[in-house]
PDB file of C-alpha atoms in Angstrom:
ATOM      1  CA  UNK L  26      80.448 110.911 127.023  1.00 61.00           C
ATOM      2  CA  UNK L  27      81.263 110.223 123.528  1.00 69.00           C
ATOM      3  CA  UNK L  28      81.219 106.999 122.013  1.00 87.00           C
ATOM      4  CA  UNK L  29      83.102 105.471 118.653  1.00 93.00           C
ATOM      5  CA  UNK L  30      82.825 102.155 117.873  1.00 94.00           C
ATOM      6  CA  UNK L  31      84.727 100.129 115.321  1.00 96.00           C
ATOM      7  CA  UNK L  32      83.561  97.292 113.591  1.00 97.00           C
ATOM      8  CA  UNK L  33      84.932  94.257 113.361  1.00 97.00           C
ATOM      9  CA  UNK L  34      87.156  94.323 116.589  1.00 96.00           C
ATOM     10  CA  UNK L  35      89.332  91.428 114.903  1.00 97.00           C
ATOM     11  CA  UNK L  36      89.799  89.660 111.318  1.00 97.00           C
ATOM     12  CA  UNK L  37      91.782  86.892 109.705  1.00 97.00           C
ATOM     13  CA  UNK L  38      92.021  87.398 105.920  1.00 96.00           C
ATOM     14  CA  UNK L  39      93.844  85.996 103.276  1.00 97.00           C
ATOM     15  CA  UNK L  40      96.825  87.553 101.554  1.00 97.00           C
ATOM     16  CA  UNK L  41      95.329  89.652  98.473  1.00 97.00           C
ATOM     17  CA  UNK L  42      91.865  89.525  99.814  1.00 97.00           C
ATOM     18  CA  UNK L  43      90.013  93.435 101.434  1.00 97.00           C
ATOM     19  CA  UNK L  44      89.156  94.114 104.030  1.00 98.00           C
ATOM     20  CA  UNK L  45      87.021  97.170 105.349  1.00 98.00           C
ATOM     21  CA  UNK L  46      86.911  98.647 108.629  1.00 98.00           C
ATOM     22  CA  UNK L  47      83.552 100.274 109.994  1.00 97.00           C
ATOM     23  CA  UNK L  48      83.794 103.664 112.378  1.00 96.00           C
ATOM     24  CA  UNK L  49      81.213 104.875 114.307  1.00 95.00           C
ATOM     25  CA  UNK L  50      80.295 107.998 116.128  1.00 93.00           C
ATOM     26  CA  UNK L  51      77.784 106.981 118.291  1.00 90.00           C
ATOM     27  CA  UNK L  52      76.171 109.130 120.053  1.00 85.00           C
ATOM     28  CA  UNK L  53      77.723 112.640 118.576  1.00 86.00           C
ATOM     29  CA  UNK L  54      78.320 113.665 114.349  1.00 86.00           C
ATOM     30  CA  UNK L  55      81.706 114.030 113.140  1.00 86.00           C
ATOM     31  CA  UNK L  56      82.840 115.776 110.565  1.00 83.00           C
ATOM     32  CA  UNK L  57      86.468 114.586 110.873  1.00 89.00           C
ATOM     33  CA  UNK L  58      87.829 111.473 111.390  1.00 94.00           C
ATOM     34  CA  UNK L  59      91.170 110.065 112.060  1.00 95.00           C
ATOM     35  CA  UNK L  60      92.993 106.599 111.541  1.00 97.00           C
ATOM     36  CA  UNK L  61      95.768 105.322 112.751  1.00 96.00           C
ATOM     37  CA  UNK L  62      97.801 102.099 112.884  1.00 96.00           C
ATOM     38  CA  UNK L  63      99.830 100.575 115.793  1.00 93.00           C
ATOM     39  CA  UNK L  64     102.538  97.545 115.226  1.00 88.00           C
ATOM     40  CA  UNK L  65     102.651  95.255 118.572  1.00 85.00           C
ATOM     41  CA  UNK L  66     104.338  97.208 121.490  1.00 83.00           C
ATOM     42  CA  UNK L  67     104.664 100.784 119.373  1.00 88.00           C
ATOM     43  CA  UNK L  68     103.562 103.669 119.261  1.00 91.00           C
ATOM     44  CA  UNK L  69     100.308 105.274 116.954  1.00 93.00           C
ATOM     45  CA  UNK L  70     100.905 106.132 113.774  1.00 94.00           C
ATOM     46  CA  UNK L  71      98.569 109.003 111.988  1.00 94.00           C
ATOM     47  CA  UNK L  72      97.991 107.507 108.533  1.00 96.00           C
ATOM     48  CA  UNK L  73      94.632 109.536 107.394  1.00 95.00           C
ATOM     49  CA  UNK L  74      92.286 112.415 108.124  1.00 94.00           C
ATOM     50  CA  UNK L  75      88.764 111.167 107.236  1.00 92.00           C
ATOM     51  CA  UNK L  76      86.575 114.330 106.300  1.00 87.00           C
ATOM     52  CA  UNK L  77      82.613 114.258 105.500  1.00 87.00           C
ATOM     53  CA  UNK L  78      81.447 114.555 102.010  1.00 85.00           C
ATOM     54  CA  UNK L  79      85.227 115.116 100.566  1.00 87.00           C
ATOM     55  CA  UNK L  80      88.508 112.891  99.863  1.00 90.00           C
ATOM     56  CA  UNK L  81      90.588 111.501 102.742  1.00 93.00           C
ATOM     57  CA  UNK L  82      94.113 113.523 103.582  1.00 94.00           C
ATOM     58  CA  UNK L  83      96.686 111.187 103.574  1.00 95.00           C
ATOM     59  CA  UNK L  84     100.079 111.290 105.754  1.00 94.00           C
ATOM     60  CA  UNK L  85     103.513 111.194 103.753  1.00 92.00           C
ATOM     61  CA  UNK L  86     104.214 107.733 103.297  1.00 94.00           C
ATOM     62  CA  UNK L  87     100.744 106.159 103.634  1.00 96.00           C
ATOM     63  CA  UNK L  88      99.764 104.707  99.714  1.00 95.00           C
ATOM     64  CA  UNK L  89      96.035 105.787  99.054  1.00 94.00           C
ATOM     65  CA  UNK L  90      95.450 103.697  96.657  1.00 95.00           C
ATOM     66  CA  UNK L  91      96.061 100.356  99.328  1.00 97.00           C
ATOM     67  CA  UNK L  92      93.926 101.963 102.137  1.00 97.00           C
ATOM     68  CA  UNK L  93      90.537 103.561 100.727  1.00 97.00           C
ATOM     69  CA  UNK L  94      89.033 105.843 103.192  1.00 95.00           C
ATOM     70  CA  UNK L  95      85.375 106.481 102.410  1.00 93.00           C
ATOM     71  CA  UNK L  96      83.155 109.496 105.183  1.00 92.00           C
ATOM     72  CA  UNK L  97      79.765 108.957 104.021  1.00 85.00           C
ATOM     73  CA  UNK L  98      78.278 110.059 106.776  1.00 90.00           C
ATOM     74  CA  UNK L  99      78.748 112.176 109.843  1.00 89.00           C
ATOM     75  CA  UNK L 100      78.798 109.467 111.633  1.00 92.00           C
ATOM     76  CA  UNK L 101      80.566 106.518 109.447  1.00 94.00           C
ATOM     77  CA  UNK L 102      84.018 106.571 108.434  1.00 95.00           C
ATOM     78  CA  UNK L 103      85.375 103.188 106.425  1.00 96.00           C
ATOM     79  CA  UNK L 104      88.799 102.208 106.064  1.00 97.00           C
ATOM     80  CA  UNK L 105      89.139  99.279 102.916  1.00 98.00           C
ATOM     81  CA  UNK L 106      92.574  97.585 103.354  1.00 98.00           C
ATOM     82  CA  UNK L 107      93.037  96.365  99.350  1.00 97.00           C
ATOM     83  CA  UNK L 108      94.948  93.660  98.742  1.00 97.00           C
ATOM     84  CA  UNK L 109      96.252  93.000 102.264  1.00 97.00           C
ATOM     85  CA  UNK L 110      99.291  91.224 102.473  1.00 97.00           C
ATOM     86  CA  UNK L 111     101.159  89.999 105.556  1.00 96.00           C
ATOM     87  CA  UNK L 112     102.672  93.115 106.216  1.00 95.00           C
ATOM     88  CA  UNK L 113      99.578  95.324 107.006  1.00 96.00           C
ATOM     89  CA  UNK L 114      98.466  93.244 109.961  1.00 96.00           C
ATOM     90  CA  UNK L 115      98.350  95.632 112.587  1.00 96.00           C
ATOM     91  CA  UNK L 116      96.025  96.676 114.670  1.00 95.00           C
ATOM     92  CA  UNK L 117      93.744  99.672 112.983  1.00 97.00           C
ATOM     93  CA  UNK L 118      92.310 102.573 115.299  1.00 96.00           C
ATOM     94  CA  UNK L 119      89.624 105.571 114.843  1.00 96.00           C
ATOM     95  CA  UNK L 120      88.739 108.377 116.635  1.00 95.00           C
ATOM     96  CA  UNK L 121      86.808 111.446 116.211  1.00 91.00           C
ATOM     97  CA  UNK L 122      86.835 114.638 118.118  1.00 82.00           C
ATOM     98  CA  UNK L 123      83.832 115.805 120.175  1.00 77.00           C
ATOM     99  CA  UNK L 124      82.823 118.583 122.674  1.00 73.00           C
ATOM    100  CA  UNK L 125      82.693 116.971 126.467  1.00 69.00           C
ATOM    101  CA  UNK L 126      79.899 118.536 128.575  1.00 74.00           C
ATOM    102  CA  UNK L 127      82.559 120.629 130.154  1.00 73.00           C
ATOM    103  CA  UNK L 128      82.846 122.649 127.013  1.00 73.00           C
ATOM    104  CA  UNK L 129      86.816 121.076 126.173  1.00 72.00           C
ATOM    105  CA  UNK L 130      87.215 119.401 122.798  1.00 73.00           C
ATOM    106  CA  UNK L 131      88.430 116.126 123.147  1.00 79.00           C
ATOM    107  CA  UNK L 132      89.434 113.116 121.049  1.00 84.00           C
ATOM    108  CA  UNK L 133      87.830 109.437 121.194  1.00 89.00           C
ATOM    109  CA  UNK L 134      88.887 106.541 120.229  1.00 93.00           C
ATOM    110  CA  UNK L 135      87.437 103.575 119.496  1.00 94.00           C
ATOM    111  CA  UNK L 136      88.242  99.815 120.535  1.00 93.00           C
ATOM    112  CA  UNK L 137      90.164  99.044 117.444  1.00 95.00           C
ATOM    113  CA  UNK L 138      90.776  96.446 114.575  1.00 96.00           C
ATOM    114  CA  UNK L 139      93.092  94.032 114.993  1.00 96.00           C
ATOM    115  CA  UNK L 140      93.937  92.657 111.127  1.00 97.00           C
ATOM    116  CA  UNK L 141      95.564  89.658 110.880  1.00 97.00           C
ATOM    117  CA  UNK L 142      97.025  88.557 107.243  1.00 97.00           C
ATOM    118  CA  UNK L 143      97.706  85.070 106.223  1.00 97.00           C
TER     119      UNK L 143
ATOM    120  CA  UNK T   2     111.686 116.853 112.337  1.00 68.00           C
ATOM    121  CA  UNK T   3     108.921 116.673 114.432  1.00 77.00           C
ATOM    122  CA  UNK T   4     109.515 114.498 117.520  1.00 88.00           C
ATOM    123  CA  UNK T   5     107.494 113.280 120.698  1.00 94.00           C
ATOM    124  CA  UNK T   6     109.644 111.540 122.977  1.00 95.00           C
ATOM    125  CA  UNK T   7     108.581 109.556 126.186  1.00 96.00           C
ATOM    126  CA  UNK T   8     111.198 108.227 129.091  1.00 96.00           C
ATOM    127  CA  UNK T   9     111.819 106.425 130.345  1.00 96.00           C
ATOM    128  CA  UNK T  10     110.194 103.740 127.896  1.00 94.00           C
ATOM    129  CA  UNK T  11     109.920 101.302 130.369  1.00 96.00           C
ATOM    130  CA  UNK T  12     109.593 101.750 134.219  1.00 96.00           C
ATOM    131  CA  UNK T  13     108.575  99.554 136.945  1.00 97.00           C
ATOM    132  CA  UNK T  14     107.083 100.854 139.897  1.00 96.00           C
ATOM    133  CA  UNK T  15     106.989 100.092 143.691  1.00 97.00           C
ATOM    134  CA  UNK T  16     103.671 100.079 145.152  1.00 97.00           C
ATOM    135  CA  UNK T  17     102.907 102.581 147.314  1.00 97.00           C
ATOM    136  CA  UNK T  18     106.168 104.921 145.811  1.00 97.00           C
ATOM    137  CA  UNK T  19     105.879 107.984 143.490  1.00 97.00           C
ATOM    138  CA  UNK T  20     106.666 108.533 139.975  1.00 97.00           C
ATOM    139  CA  UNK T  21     107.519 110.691 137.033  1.00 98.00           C
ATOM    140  CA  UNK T  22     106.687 110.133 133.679  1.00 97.00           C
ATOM    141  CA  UNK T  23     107.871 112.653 131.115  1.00 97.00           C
ATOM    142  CA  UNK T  24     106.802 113.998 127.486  1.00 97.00           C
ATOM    143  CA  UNK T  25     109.363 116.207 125.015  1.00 95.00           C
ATOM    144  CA  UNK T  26     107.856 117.554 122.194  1.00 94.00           C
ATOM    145  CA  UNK T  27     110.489 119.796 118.976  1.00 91.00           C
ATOM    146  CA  UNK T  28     107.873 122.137 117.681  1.00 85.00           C
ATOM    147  CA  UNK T  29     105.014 124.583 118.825  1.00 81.00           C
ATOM    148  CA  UNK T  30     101.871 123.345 120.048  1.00 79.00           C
ATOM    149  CA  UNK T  31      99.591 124.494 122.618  1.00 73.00           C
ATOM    150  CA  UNK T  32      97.597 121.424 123.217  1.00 86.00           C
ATOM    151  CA  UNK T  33      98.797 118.113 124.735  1.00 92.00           C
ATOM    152  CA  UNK T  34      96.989 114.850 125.758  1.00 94.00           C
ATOM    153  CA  UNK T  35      97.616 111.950 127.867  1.00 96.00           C
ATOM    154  CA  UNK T  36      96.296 108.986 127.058  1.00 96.00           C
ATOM    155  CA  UNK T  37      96.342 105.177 128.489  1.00 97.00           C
ATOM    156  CA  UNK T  38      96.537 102.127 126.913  1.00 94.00           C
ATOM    157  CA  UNK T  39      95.706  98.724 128.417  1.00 94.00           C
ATOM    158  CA  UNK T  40      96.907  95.493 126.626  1.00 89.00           C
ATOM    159  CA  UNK T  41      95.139  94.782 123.844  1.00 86.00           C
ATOM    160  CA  UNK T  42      92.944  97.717 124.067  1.00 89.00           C
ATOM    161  CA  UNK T  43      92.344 100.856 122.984  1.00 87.00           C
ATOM    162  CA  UNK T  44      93.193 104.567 124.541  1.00 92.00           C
ATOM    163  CA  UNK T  45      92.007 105.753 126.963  1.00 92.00           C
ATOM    164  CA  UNK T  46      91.923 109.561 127.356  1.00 90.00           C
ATOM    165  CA  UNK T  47      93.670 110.745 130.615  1.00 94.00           C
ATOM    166  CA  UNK T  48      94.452 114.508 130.231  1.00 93.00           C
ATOM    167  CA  UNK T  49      94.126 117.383 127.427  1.00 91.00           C
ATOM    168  CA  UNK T  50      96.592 120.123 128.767  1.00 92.00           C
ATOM    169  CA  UNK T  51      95.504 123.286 126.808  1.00 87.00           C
ATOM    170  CA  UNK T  52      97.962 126.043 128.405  1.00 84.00           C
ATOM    171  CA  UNK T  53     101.138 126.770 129.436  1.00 86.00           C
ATOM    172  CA  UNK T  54     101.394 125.913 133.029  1.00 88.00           C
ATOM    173  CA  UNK T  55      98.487 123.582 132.916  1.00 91.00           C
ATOM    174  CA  UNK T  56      98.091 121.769 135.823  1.00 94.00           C
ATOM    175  CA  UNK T  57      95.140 118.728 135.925  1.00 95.00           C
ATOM    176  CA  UNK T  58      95.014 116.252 138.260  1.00 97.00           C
ATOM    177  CA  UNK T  59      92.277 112.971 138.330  1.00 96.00           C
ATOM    178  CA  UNK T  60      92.638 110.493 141.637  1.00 97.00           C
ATOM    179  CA  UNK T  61      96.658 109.329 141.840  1.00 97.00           C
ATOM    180  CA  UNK T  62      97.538 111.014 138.241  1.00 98.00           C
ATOM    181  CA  UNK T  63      98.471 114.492 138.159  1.00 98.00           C
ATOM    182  CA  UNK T  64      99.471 115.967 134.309  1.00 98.00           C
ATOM    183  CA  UNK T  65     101.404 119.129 133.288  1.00 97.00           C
ATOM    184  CA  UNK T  66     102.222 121.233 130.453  1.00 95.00           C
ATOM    185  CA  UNK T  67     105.409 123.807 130.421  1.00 94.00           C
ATOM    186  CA  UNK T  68     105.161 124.731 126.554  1.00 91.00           C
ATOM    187  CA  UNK T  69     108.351 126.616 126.792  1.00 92.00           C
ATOM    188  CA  UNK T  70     110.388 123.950 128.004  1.00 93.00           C
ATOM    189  CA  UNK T  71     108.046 121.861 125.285  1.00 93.00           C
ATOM    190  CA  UNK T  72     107.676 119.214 128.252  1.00 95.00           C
ATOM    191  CA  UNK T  73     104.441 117.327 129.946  1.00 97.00           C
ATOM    192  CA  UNK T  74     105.178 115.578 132.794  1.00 98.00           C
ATOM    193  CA  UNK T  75     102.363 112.897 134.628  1.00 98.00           C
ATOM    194  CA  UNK T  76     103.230 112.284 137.872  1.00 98.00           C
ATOM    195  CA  UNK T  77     101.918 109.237 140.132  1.00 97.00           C
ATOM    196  CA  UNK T  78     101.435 109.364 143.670  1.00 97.00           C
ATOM    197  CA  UNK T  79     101.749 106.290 145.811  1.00 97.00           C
ATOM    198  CA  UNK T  80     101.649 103.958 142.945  1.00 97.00           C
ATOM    199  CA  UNK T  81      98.864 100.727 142.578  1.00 97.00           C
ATOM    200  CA  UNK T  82      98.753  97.771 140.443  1.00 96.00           C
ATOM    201  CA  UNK T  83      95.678  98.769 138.297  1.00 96.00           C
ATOM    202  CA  UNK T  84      97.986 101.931 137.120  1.00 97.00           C
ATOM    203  CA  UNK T  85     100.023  99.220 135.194  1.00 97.00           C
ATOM    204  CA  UNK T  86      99.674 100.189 131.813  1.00 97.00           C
ATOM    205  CA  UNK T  87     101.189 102.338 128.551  1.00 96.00           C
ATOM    206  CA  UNK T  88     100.701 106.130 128.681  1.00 97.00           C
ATOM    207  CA  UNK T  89     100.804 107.774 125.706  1.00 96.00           C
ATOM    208  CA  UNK T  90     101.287 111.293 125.395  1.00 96.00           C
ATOM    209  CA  UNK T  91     100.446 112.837 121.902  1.00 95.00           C
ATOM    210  CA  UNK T  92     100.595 116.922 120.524  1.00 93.00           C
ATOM    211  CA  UNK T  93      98.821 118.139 117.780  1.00 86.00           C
ATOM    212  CA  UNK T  94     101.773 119.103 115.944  1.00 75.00           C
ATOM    213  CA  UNK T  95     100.490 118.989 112.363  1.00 74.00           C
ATOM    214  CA  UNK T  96      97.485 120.895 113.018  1.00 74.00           C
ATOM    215  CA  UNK T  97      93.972 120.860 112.450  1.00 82.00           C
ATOM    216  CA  UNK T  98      94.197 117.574 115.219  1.00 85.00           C
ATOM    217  CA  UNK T  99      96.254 115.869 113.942  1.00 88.00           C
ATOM    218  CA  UNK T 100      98.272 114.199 116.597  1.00 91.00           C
ATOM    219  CA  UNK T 101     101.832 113.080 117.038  1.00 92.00           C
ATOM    220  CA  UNK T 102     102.284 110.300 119.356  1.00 94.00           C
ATOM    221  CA  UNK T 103     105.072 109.260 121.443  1.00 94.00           C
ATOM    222  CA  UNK T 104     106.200 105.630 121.649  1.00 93.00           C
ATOM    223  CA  UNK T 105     104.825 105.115 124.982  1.00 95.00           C
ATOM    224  CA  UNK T 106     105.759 104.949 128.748  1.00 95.00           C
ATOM    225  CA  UNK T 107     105.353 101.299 129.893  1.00 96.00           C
ATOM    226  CA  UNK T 108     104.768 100.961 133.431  1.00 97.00           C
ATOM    227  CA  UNK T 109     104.656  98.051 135.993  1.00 97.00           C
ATOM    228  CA  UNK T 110     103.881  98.474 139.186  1.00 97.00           C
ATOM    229  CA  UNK T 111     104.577  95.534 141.055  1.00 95.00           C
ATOM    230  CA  UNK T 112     103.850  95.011 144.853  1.00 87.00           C
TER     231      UNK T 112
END
């Protein structure tokens, strides 16, 4: 089946310091990309649409400017954390949709990013 | 507002008893996904409910949709330890895939 990798799966970085975030469709091209953030013990939250060749859609609330989403390719999505501060550890998820052999469109996810700011 | 909601939030299970998980969603959508998430991991997809009356079923998990009622419900039959985990159900309420998430069903199933 489909596979998206992230890369690093964890990172400790200093407050003010950035930090980007490799996603990878592995074995499929995507177009569209998606990134989302989840605090310890919540739920997902949608923070970008990732789209090849164009600018990143941002959700309400989610400053552009502090997370830099870059699609160069169809299968590479980045996500730059600028200026991380304590408050944007989280743990940082992709995915990508892709059609299964059974025909059904289908979202993947990858393993994560777990961020960490000191 | 657009709202998924989950319940119970946390639910610990009996081995060997069965279970009901459900999924409330406040606007339209005709697609719906269950997904599991293991400590410190990632999700795992489960179900993508495409219909109304969508019925899918994989070993002791058994998903459906009722978009009227805007409800999923994931049922689990005779209950095991390695179905401890958080199940997420998510809609694609803003469109173009763009999911909405619920906060999660937390389950324990204990012996």
């Amino acid at each position: 089946g489909a596979v998206v990798s992230q890369h690093p799966s964890w990172v400790i970085c200093k407050s003010g310091t950035s930090v980007k975030i490799e996603c990878r469709s592995l074995d499929f091209q995507a177009t569209t990309m998606f990134w989302y953030r989840q605090f310890p013990k919540q739920s997902l939250m949608l923070m970008a649409t990732s789209n090849e060749g164009s600018k990143a859609t941002y959700e309400q609330g989610v400053e552009k400017d502090k997370f830099l989403i870059n699609h160069a390719s169809l299968t590479l999505s980045t996500l730059t954390v600028t200026s991380a501060h304590p408050e944007d550890s989280s743990f940082y998820i992709c995915s990508a949709f892709a059609v299964r052999e059974t025909g059904a469109y289908e979202q993947y996810f990858g393993p994560g990013t777990r961020l960490t700011v000191t | 507002e657009l709202k998924v909601e989950q319940n119970p939030l946390f639910l610990s299970m009996q081995e060997g008893k069965n279970y009901t998980i459900y999924c409330n969603y406040s606007t339209t959508s005709d697609r719906l996904y269950w997904y599991r998430q293991d400590p410190g991991k990632s999700l795992e997809s489960l179900f993508v409910l495409l219909s109304n009356g969508a019925v899918k079923q994989e070993g002791r998990l058994m998903a459906s949709l009722d978009t009227k009622a805007r409800l999923s419900t994931l049922h689990i039959t005779a209950a095991v330890h390695d179905l401890s985990a958080t199940y997420f159900c998510a809609v694609d309420i803003y469109g173009n895939n763009r999911l909405a998430f619920g906060k999660g069903n937390q389950v324990v199933v204990i012996p």
